[in-house]
Coordinates of C-alpha atoms in Angstrom, one line a residue:
M30 CA 3.8 28.9 -4.1
E31 CA 0.9 31.2 -4.7
A32 CA 3.1 33.5 -6.8
L33 CA 4.6 30.6 -8.8
T34 CA 1.2 29.1 -9.6
S35 CA -0.2 32.5 -10.6
A36 CA 2.5 33.2 -13.1
P37 CA 1.2 33.8 -16.7
D38 CA 3.6 31.3 -18.2
L39 CA 2.6 28.5 -15.7
W40 CA 1.2 26.2 -18.4
D41 CA 4.0 26.7 -20.9
K42 CA 5.4 23.5 -19.2
P43 CA 2.4 21.4 -18.4
E44 CA 4.2 18.6 -16.4
Q45 CA 6.0 21.2 -14.2
A46 CA 2.7 23.0 -13.7
Q47 CA 1.0 19.9 -12.6
A48 CA 3.8 19.1 -10.1
L49 CA 3.7 22.6 -8.8
L50 CA 0.0 22.6 -8.3
S51 CA 0.1 19.2 -6.6
E52 CA 2.8 20.4 -4.2
K53 CA 0.8 23.6 -3.4
T54 CA -2.3 21.4 -2.6
H55 CA -0.3 19.2 -0.3
L56 CA 1.1 22.2 1.6
Q57 CA -2.4 23.7 1.9
E58 CA -3.7 20.4 3.3
A59 CA -0.8 20.3 5.8
V60 CA -1.5 23.8 7.0
E61 CA -5.2 23.2 7.3
S62 CA -4.6 20.0 9.2
C63 CA -2.5 21.8 11.8
L64 CA -5.1 24.5 12.2
S65 CA -7.8 21.8 12.5
L66 CA -5.7 20.2 15.3
E67 CA -5.4 23.5 17.2
K68 CA -9.2 24.0 16.9
G69 CA -9.9 20.4 18.0
E70 CA -7.7 20.8 21.1
K71 CA -9.4 24.0 22.0
E72 CA -12.9 22.6 21.6
A73 CA -12.1 19.4 23.6
L74 CA -10.8 21.4 26.5
E75 CA -13.8 23.8 26.5
L76 CA -16.1 20.8 26.5
F77 CA -14.2 19.3 29.6
E78 CA -14.5 22.6 31.4
L79 CA -18.2 22.8 30.7
A80 CA -18.8 19.2 31.9
E81 CA -16.9 19.9 35.1
A82 CA -18.7 23.1 35.7
E83 CA -22.1 21.6 35.3
G84 CA -21.2 18.1 36.7
D85 CA -22.8 16.6 33.6
E86 CA -21.6 13.0 33.0
E87 CA -23.1 12.8 29.5
I88 CA -21.1 15.9 28.4
M89 CA -18.0 14.4 30.0
R90 CA -18.4 11.2 28.0
E91 CA -18.8 13.4 24.9
A92 CA -15.7 15.3 25.8
E93 CA -13.7 12.1 26.3
A94 CA -14.8 10.7 22.9
S95 CA -13.9 14.0 21.3
L96 CA -10.5 14.1 22.9
D97 CA -9.8 10.4 21.9
K98 CA -10.7 11.2 18.3
F99 CA -8.5 14.3 18.4
L100 CA -5.5 12.3 19.8
Q101 CA -5.8 9.7 17.1
E102 CA -5.7 12.3 14.4
A103 CA -2.8 14.1 16.1
E104 CA -0.8 10.8 16.2
R105 CA -1.6 10.1 12.5
Q106 CA -0.4 13.6 11.5
K107 CA 2.7 13.4 13.6
L108 CA 3.7 10.2 11.8
E109 CA 2.8 11.6 8.4
S110 CA 5.0 14.6 9.1
L111 CA 7.9 12.2 9.6
L112 CA 7.5 10.6 6.2
S113 CA 10.6 12.2 4.8
G114 CA 12.2 9.3 2.9
E115 CA 13.4 9.8 -0.6
A116 CA 10.3 8.1 -2.2
D117 CA 7.8 8.4 0.7
K118 CA 5.6 11.0 -1.1
N119 CA 5.4 8.9 -4.3
D120 CA 2.6 6.7 -5.6
C121 CA 3.4 2.9 -5.2
F122 CA 2.9 -0.5 -6.7
L123 CA 1.5 -3.2 -4.5
E124 CA 1.9 -6.9 -5.6
I125 CA 0.1 -9.8 -4.1
H126 CA 1.1 -13.5 -4.6
P127 CA -0.5 -16.6 -2.9
G128 CA 1.7 -19.1 -1.2
A129 CA 1.5 -22.9 -1.5
G130 CA -1.9 -24.3 -1.1
G131 CA -3.8 -24.0 -4.3
T132 CA -7.3 -22.6 -4.3
E133 CA -7.3 -21.8 -0.5
A134 CA -4.2 -19.6 -0.8
Q135 CA -5.4 -18.0 -4.0
D136 CA -8.7 -17.1 -2.4
W137 CA -6.8 -15.5 0.5
A138 CA -4.7 -13.5 -2.0
E139 CA -8.0 -12.1 -3.5
M140 CA -9.2 -11.2 0.0
L141 CA -6.0 -9.2 0.5
L142 CA -6.5 -7.5 -2.9
R143 CA -10.0 -6.4 -1.8
M144 CA -8.6 -5.2 1.6
Y145 CA -6.0 -2.9 0.0
T146 CA -8.4 -1.7 -2.6
R147 CA -10.9 -0.7 0.1
F148 CA -8.1 0.9 2.2
A149 CA -7.1 3.0 -0.7
A150 CA -10.7 4.2 -1.3
R151 CA -11.1 5.1 2.4
R152 CA -7.9 7.1 2.4
G153 CA -8.8 9.0 -0.8
F154 CA -6.2 7.2 -2.8
N155 CA -6.8 5.9 -6.3
A156 CA -6.2 2.1 -6.7
E157 CA -5.7 1.1 -10.4
L158 CA -5.5 -2.6 -11.2
V159 CA -2.4 -3.1 -13.3
E160 CA -2.4 -6.9 -13.5
R161 CA -4.6 -9.8 -12.3
S162 CA -4.2 -13.5 -13.0
E163 CA -7.2 -15.6 -12.1
G164 CA -7.0 -18.8 -10.1
E165 CA -8.2 -22.1 -11.6
E166 CA -11.2 -22.4 -9.3
A167 CA -11.3 -19.2 -7.2
G168 CA -9.1 -16.4 -6.1
I169 CA -6.0 -15.1 -7.9
K170 CA -2.6 -16.3 -8.9
S171 CA -1.2 -12.8 -8.7
A172 CA -2.3 -9.2 -8.8
T173 CA -0.7 -5.7 -8.9
L174 CA -2.3 -2.5 -7.9
K175 CA -0.9 1.0 -8.6
I176 CA -2.0 3.2 -5.7
K177 CA -1.9 6.9 -6.4
G178 CA -2.0 9.5 -3.6
H179 CA 0.3 11.7 -1.5
N180 CA 2.6 9.6 0.7
A181 CA 1.0 6.4 -0.7
Y182 CA 4.4 4.6 -0.6
G183 CA 5.3 6.1 2.8
W184 CA 2.2 4.7 4.4
L185 CA 2.2 1.3 2.7
K186 CA 5.9 0.4 2.6
T187 CA 5.7 -1.5 5.9
E188 CA 3.1 -3.9 4.4
S189 CA 5.7 -5.9 2.5
G190 CA 5.9 -9.4 3.9
V191 CA 3.9 -12.6 4.4
H192 CA 0.3 -12.4 5.6
R193 CA -1.2 -15.5 7.3
L194 CA -4.9 -16.5 7.4
V195 CA -6.5 -19.1 9.7
R196 CA -10.1 -20.0 9.0
I197 CA -12.7 -22.8 8.3
S198 CA -12.1 -23.4 4.6
P199 CA -15.1 -22.7 2.4
F200 CA -13.5 -25.2 -0.1
D201 CA -13.3 -28.1 2.4
A202 CA -16.4 -30.3 2.4
N203 CA -15.4 -31.5 5.9
A204 CA -15.3 -27.8 7.2
R205 CA -11.8 -28.2 8.6
R206 CA -9.6 -25.3 9.7
H207 CA -6.9 -24.3 7.2
T208 CA -3.9 -22.0 7.3
S209 CA -3.1 -20.0 4.2
F210 CA -0.3 -17.6 3.3
A211 CA 0.1 -14.8 0.8
S212 CA 3.0 -12.4 0.2
V213 CA 2.7 -8.6 -0.3
W214 CA 5.4 -6.5 -1.9
V215 CA 5.2 -2.7 -2.0
Y216 CA 7.6 -0.5 -4.1
P217 CA 7.5 3.2 -5.1
V218 CA 6.5 4.6 -8.5
V219 CA 9.6 6.3 -10.0
D220 CA 8.8 9.9 -11.1
D221 CA 10.6 12.0 -13.6
T222 CA 13.0 13.4 -11.0
I223 CA 14.6 10.0 -10.6
H224 CA 16.7 8.5 -13.4
V225 CA 16.9 4.7 -13.6
E226 CA 19.0 3.4 -16.5
I227 CA 17.9 0.2 -18.1
K228 CA 19.7 -1.4 -21.0
E229 CA 17.2 -3.0 -23.4
E230 CA 19.6 -5.8 -24.2
D231 CA 19.5 -6.8 -20.5
C232 CA 15.7 -7.5 -20.8
R233 CA 13.6 -10.2 -22.3
I234 CA 10.2 -9.1 -23.5
D235 CA 7.4 -11.7 -23.9
T236 CA 3.8 -11.1 -25.0
Y237 CA 0.9 -13.4 -24.2
R238 CA -2.9 -13.4 -24.2
S239 CA -4.6 -11.7 -21.3
S240 CA -6.3 -14.1 -19.0
G241 CA -8.6 -11.5 -17.4
A242 CA -12.0 -10.0 -18.5
G243 CA -12.0 -6.9 -20.5
G244 CA -13.6 -7.4 -23.9
Q245 CA -13.0 -9.4 -27.0
H246 CA -10.0 -7.5 -28.2
I247 CA -8.0 -8.1 -25.0
N248 CA -8.9 -11.8 -24.8
K249 CA -8.2 -12.6 -28.5
T250 CA -4.8 -10.9 -29.0
D251 CA -1.4 -11.2 -27.4
S252 CA -1.8 -7.8 -25.7
A253 CA -0.3 -8.7 -22.3
V254 CA 3.4 -7.9 -21.7
R255 CA 6.0 -9.6 -19.4
I256 CA 9.5 -8.1 -19.0
T257 CA 12.3 -10.0 -17.4
H258 CA 15.4 -8.1 -16.3
L259 CA 18.1 -10.7 -16.8
P260 CA 20.8 -9.3 -14.5
T261 CA 18.6 -9.1 -11.4
G262 CA 15.9 -11.7 -12.3
I263 CA 13.2 -9.2 -11.7
V264 CA 10.0 -10.0 -13.6
V265 CA 7.1 -7.5 -14.2
Q266 CA 3.9 -8.0 -16.2
C267 CA 0.9 -5.9 -17.2
Q268 CA -2.3 -7.1 -19.0
N269 CA -4.9 -4.6 -17.8
Q270 CA -4.6 -2.0 -20.6
R271 CA -6.4 -2.4 -24.0
S272 CA -3.3 -2.5 -26.2
Q273 CA 0.1 -4.1 -26.2
F274 CA 1.6 -0.6 -26.5
Q275 CA -0.1 0.6 -23.3
N276 CA 0.8 -2.6 -21.4
R277 CA 4.4 -2.4 -22.6
A278 CA 4.7 1.2 -21.3
A279 CA 3.2 0.3 -18.0
A280 CA 5.5 -2.7 -17.6
W281 CA 8.6 -0.5 -18.3
E282 CA 7.3 1.9 -15.6
M283 CA 6.9 -1.0 -13.1
L284 CA 10.4 -2.3 -14.0
R285 CA 12.0 1.1 -13.3
A286 CA 10.1 1.2 -10.0
R287 CA 11.3 -2.3 -9.0
L288 CA 14.9 -1.5 -9.9
Y289 CA 14.7 1.8 -7.9
E290 CA 13.2 0.0 -4.9
R291 CA 16.1 -2.5 -5.1
E292 CA 18.6 0.4 -5.1
L293 CA 16.9 1.9 -2.0
R294 CA 17.1 -1.3 -0.1
M295 CA 20.8 -1.7 -1.0
R296 CA 21.5 1.7 0.6
E297 CA 20.0 0.8 3.9
E298 CA 22.2 -0.2 6.8
K299 CA 20.1 -3.2 7.5
L300 CA 20.2 -4.6 4.0
Q301 CA 21.1 -8.1 5.1
Q302 CA 18.1 -8.4 7.5
Q303 CA 15.7 -7.3 4.8
E304 CA 17.2 -9.5 2.2
D305 CA 17.0 -12.5 4.6
A306 CA 13.3 -11.7 5.2
K307 CA 12.5 -11.6 1.5
N308 CA 14.4 -14.8 0.8
E309 CA 12.2 -16.5 3.4
I310 CA 9.0 -15.7 1.5
G311 CA 8.6 -19.5 1.4
W312 CA 6.4 -18.6 4.3
G313 CA 8.7 -18.4 7.3
Y314 CA 8.6 -14.6 7.6
Q315 CA 5.2 -13.5 8.7
I316 CA 4.3 -9.9 9.5
R317 CA 0.6 -10.3 10.3
S318 CA -1.7 -13.1 11.4
Y319 CA -5.5 -13.0 10.6
V320 CA -7.3 -15.6 12.7
L321 CA -11.1 -16.1 11.9
Q322 CA -11.5 -19.4 13.6
P323 CA -11.6 -20.6 16.5
Y324 CA -11.5 -16.9 17.6
Q325 CA -11.5 -13.5 15.9
M326 CA -8.1 -11.7 16.0
V327 CA -5.8 -9.8 13.7
K328 CA -2.3 -9.3 15.2
D329 CA 0.8 -7.7 13.8
L330 CA 3.8 -9.8 14.8
R331 CA 6.3 -6.9 14.6
T332 CA 4.5 -4.3 16.7
Q333 CA 2.0 -6.5 18.7
A334 CA -0.8 -4.3 17.6
E335 CA -4.0 -6.3 17.5
T336 CA -7.8 -6.1 17.1
S337 CA -10.8 -8.4 17.3
D338 CA -12.5 -6.5 14.5
T339 CA -11.5 -8.9 11.8
Q340 CA -14.3 -7.8 9.4
G341 CA -13.3 -4.2 9.7
V342 CA -9.7 -5.0 8.9
L343 CA -10.6 -7.1 5.9
D344 CA -12.8 -4.2 4.8
G345 CA -9.7 -2.0 4.7
E346 CA -9.5 -0.6 8.2
I347 CA -5.7 -1.2 8.6
D348 CA -4.6 2.3 9.8
R349 CA -3.7 1.1 13.3
F350 CA -1.3 -1.5 11.9
L351 CA 0.3 1.0 9.4
Q352 CA 0.7 3.6 12.1
A353 CA 2.2 1.1 14.6
A354 CA 4.7 -0.3 12.0
L355 CA 5.7 3.1 10.8
A356 CA 6.2 4.4 14.4
L357 CA 8.4 1.3 15.1
R358 CA 10.6 2.1 12.1
I359 CA 10.9 5.7 13.0
E360 CA 11.7 5.0 16.7
G361 CA 14.2 2.4 15.6
G362 CA 16.0 5.0 13.5
E363 CA 15.7 3.0 10.3
S364 CA 16.1 4.8 7.0
A365 CA 12.7 5.8 5.6

């Protein structure tokens, strides 16, 4: 890789050069991570030996904390090394849609949007808002994020499903407890190495006025674009760019990604189970429950992973759930 990236004709083909440099960076990070684990293991063991030799309980507690942190990082790297699926390394799109329930459900969808945006920031990923449709009173009717980062799809692919919230509603004058649902759908961004053929005559393209903020030009022209793929019924839309041309290009990229994700699902041995789950998005298939009242608990219904730190989770600290779900898929031998 060093030799290839040092070649004098490297930038004759800019796109290939960028891909090469990106791959080199990921390899360097992988090597550095392994060396860091080796160093962490050595330091933790040395600290234990020192604590035992001196009979110092404070040093022992410090050693235990150091070892616990080391083991968590080792488990994360172990799982990341197993992300070998065809699209795991790719960026991804993440769509959020509220369930039935009007303002309450739309507010919950916006809370999820905030959660995933904060998760991306914590992970060093870049979260770009592609589409956002505002609710009538509060929250959102829909939103799409494009999350860019190495293994973004691999880490987030297990988030697809229905998320359930139980809380005292801020929109209920009688302060009653409400249950709300929202669905999340994650699919990989298709890069230039993957060819997806789309016939234009199979698509209906609609333009409409953007409903979001973004300046007078966006709000006063039909710059937003919606593409419907008639054979599959897949619908994508983009309104966050400043021109109809940019929104159209982004919408085509999303459609390619959706069709590719559909093809990946059709290859999997457990296709029927996954399709049944998606068909039940009328709120029967829940993957995670977020309870804020009468007690504090977030629990993943697939892995049984749970925490009482509900605020931390809503602030984007969802790593424990991602790792548990990914480990379950790998142990189950599912196609990545």
